XYZ file of C-alpha atoms in Angstrom:
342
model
C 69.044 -27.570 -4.424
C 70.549 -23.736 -4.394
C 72.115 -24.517 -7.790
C 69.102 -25.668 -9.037
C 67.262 -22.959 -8.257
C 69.530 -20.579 -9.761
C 69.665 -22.030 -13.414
C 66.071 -22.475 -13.052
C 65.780 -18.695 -12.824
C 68.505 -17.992 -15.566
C 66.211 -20.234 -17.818
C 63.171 -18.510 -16.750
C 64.538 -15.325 -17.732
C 65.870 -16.821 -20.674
C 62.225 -18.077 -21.524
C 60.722 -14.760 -20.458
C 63.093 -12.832 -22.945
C 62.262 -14.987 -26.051
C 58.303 -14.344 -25.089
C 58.495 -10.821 -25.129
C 60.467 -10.594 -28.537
C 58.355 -12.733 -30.294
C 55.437 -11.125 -28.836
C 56.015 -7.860 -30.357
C 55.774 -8.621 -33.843
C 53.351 -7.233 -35.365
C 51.218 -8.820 -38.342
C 51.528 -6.965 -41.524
C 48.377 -7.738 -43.557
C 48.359 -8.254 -47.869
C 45.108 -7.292 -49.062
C 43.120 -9.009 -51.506
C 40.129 -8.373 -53.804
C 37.350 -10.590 -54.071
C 34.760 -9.741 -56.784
C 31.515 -11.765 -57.662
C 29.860 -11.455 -60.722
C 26.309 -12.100 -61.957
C 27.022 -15.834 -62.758
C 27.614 -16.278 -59.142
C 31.437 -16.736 -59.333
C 33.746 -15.578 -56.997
C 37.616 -14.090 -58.225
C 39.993 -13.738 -55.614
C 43.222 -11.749 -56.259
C 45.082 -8.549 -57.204
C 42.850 -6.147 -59.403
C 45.422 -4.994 -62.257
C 43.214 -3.097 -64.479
C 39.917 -1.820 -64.656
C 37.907 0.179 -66.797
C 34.280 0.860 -68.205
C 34.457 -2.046 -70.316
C 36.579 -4.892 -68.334
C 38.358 -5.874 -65.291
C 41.568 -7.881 -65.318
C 42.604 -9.701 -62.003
C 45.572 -11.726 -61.190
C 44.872 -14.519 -59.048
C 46.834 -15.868 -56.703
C 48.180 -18.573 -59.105
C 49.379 -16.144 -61.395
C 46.320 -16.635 -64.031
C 44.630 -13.536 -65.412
C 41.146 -13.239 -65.404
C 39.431 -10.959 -67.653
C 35.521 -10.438 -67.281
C 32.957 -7.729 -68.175
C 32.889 -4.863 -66.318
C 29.014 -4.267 -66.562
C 28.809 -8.321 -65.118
C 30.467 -7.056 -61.856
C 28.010 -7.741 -58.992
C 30.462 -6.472 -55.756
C 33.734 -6.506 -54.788
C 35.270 -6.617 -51.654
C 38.735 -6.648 -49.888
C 39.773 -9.747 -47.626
C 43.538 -10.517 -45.822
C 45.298 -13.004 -47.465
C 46.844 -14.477 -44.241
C 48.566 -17.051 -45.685
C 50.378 -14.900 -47.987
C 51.109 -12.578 -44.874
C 53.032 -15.157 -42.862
C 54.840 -16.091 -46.268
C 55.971 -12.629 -46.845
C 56.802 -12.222 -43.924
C 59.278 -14.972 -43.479
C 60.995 -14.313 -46.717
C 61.528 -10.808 -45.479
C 62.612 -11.897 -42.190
C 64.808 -14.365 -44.142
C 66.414 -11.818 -46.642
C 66.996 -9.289 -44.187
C 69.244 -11.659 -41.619
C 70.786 -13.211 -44.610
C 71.691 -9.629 -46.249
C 72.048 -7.267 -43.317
C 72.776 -9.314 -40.197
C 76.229 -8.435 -38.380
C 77.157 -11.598 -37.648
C 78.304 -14.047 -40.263
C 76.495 -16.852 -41.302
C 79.206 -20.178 -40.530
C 82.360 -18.406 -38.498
C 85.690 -20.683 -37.130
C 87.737 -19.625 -34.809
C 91.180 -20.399 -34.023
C 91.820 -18.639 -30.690
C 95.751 -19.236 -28.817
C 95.038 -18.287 -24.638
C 97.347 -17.561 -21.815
C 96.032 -17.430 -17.949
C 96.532 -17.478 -14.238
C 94.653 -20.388 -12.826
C 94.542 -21.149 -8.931
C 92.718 -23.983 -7.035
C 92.581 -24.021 -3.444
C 90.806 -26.661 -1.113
C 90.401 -23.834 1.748
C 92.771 -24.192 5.352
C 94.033 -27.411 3.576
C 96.050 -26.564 -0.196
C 96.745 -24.282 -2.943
C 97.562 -24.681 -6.623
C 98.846 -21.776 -8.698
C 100.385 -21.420 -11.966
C 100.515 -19.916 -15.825
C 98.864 -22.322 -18.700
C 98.877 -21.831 -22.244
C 96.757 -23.273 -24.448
C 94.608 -23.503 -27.952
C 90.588 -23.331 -28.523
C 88.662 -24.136 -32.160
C 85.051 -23.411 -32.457
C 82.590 -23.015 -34.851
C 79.569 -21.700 -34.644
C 76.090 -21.013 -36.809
C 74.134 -18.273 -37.033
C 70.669 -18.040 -39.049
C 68.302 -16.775 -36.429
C 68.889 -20.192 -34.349
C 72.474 -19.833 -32.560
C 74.188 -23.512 -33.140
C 78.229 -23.953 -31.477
C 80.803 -26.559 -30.762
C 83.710 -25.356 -28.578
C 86.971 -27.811 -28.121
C 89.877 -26.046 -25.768
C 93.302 -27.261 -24.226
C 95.586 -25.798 -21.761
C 98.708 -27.325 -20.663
C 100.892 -25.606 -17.874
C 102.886 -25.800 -14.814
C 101.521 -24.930 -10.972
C 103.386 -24.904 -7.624
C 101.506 -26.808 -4.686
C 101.713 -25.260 -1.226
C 100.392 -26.697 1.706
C 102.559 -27.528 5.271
C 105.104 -28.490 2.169
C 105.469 -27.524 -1.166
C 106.225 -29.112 -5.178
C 106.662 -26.556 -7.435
C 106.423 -27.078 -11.541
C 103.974 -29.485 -11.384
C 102.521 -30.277 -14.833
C 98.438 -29.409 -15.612
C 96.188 -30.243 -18.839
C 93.303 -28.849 -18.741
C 90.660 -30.060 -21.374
C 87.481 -28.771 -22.299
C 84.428 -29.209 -24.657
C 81.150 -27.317 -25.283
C 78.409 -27.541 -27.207
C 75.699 -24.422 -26.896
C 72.104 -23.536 -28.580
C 70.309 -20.358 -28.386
C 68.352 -17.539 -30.518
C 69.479 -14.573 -32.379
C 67.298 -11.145 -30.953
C 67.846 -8.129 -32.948
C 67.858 -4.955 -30.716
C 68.297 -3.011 -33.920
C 70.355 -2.957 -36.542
C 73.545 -2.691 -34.997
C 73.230 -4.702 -31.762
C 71.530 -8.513 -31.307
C 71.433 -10.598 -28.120
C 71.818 -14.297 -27.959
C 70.160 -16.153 -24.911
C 71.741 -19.661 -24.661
C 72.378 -23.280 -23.389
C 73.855 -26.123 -23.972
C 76.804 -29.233 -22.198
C 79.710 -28.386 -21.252
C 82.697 -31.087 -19.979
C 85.627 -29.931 -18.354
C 88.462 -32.416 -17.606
C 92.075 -31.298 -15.398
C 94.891 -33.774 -14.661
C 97.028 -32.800 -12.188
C 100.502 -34.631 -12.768
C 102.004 -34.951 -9.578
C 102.997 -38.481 -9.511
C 106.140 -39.393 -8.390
C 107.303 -35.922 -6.803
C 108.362 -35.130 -2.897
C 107.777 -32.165 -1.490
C 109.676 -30.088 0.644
C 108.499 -31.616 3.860
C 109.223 -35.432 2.543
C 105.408 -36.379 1.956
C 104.443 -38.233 -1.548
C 102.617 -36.825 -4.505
C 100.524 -38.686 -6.613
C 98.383 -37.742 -9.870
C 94.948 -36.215 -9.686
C 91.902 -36.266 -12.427
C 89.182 -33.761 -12.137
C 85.855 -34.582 -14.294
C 83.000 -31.834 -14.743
C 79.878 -31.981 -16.186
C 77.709 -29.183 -16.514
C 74.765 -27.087 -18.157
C 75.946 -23.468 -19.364
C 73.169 -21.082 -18.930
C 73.978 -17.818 -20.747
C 73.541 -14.481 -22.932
C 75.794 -12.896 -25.651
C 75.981 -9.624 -27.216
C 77.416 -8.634 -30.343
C 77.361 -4.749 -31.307
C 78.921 -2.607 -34.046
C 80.898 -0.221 -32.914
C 81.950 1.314 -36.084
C 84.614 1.116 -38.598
C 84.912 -2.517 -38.588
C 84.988 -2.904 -35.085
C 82.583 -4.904 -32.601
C 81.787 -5.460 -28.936
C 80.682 -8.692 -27.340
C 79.776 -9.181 -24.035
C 79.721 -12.948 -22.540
C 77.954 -13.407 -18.779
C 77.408 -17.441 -18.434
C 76.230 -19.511 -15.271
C 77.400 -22.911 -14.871
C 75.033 -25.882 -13.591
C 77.427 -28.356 -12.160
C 75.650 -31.540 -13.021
C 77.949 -34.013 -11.522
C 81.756 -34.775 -11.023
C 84.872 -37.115 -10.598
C 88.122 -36.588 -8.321
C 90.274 -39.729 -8.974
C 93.657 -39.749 -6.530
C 95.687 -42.434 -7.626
C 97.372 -43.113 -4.640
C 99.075 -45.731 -5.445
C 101.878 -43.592 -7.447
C 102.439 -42.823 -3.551
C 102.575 -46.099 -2.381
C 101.586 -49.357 -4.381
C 99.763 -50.900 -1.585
C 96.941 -48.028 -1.505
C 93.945 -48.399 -3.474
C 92.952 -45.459 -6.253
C 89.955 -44.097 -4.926
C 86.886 -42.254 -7.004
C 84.737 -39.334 -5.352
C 81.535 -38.063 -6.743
C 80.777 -34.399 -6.629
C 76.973 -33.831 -6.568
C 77.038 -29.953 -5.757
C 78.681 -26.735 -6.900
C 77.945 -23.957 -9.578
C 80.217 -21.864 -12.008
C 80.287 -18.839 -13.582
C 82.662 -16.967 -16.662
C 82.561 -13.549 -18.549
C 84.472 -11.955 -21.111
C 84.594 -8.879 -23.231
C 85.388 -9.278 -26.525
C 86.505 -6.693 -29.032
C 86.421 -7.846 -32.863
C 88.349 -6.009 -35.608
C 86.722 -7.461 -39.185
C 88.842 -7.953 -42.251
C 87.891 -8.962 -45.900
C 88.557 -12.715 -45.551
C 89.894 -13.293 -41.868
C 89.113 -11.460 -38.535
C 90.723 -10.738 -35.349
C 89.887 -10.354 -31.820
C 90.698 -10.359 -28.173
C 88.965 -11.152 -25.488
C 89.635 -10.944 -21.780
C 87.978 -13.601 -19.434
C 87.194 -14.871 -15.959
C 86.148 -18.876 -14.913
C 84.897 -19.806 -11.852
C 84.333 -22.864 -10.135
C 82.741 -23.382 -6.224
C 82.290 -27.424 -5.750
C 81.357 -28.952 -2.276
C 82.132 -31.759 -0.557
C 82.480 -35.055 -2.689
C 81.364 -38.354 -1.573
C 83.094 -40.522 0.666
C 84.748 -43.951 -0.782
C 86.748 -45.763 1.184
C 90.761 -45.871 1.234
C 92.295 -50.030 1.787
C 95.866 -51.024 2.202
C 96.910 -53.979 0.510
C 92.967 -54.854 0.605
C 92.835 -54.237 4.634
C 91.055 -51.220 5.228
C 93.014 -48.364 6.433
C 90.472 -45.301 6.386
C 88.285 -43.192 4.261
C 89.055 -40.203 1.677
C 87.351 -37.352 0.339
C 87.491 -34.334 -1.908
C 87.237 -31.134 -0.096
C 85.130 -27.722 -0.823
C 87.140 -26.243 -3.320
C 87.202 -22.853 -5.802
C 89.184 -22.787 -8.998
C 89.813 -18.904 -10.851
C 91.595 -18.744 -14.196
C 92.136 -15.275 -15.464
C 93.320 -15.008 -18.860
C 93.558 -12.968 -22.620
C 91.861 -14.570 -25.986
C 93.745 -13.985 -28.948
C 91.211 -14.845 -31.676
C 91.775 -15.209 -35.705
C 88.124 -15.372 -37.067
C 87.265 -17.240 -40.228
């Protein structure tokens, strides 16, 4: 219930934001002539050319009109507000497309290093460097559209009344995010988002001992969550930009398989669902731009809080022998970006 009430006030602000923009345009209006004459016809358009003999208008098909001047009975201006919202959108259109900051379609190829740790508290802790790769690429035409794909693969050192040290980690994630483009002016926008996020960590420790003579076995960790966020994007000057990322994560639901039996064949593998938790992650990003490619790096922070999992039941050789649980646990990783921008 907390965690709901959180991203439902990220996406009220989110909502509130988008109001306020949009409500400050204001509605340029194209002026029109309408002019009756004596036959009781009616010309609507753009007045060209008038003199003591004739008027010429231009209608809004393009077709001029020419007509007596002396059979003029009024003429009178009205707002064309079809033609207002047209204009408008073609300027709006022209503008982004010709003087936005941010490139149209950009890919990114982005190498990472960080220090992750995962602790279940008074009970374990997992620490360790991982290196890994992320490729996204994302669209940009007022509407914010981006798909995200990252992997990590490192090694982390257990510590609990024993230890195992250079265990192997993957770490596996995928995103996909929407949002809208908000010009501040023309060298700064801000881009309210959301979108899916999965985030998947095997824990390899299958088949090791630790120090105190006690049996590892492996360990998958399955996320699923809503990323409720904002980006910035600035220019900074001589090719260089500034991007700030702050992001809350709704954990929707997750998995903790323990496949005990690489500890002992007669246990069964056992699968806890995680109903509560929340996340957050930041970065700053700083952009240099080049002719054809781009580089950046970006510093970063993820955080993960998860409660309690269900409780499933644990059987030995099919007797039952007890029950098993995930603990309340918090995973940091702390890491650089190293970004080559298409």
């Amino acid at each position: 219930m907390k965690s709901f009430k959180r991203i439902f006030v990220c996406i009220s602000i989110i909502l509130f934001v988008v109001f306020i923009n949009t409500s400050v345009f204001a509605q340029e209006q194209v002026k029109k002539s309408a002019v009756q004459f004596k036959d009781g016809s009616v010309v609507q358009g753009n007045i060209v050319e008038i003199n003591n003999r004739t008027i010429k208008i231009e209608t809004e098909s393009g077709k001029i009109v020419i007509r007596p001047f002396n059979d003029i009975v009024s003429v009178e201006d009205y707002v064309d507000e079809k033609k207002t919202t047209e204009a408008k959108e073609v300027e709006k259109t022209e503008k982004f497309s010709e003087k936005s900051i941010i490139a149209k379609h950009t890919w990114e190829i982005a190498p990472e290093v960080s220090h992750i740790e995962y602790k279940e508290p008074g009970v374990m802790k997992e620490e360790g460097i991982m290196y890994g790769i992320n490729a996204s690429y994302t669209y940009h035409h007022d509407v914010m559209l981006k798909a995200e794909i990252g992997y990590s693969y490192g090694y982390v050192d257990y510590k609990n009344s024993g230890e195992i040290d250079n265990i192997e980690d993957y770490l596996f994630e995928m995103r996909v995010l929407a949002g809208y483009d908000f010009s501040i002016d023309e060298s700064s926008i801000i881009t309210p988002y959301i979108g899916f996020g999965y985030r998947l960590l095997y824990d390899d420790m299958g088949g090791m001992v630790s120090s105190t003579g006690a049996l590892g076995y492996d360990r998958k960790s399955q996320y699923y969550y809503i990323p409720v966020g904002i980006e910035t994007y600035s220019d900074i000057g001589n090719g260089w930009f500034f991007g700030i990322t702050a992001e809350f994560d709704y954990f929707w639901e997750g998995k903790q398989i323990s496949y005990l039996s690489d500890a002992d064949p007669g246990y069964n593998d056992i699968e806890n669902k995680q109903k509560d938790g929340h996340g957050f992650r930041g970065s700053l990003k700083f952009q240099k731009k080049g002719e054809n490619v781009g580089y950046a790096i970006e510093p970063f922070i993820r955080y993960w809080k998860i409660d309690k999992s269900e409780v499933e039941t644990i059987t030995y050789y099919g007797a039952l022998y007890g029950t098993g649980w995930e603990p309340e646990n918090e995973s940091t990783q702390v890491g650089m970006i190293l970004s080559i921008i298409f």
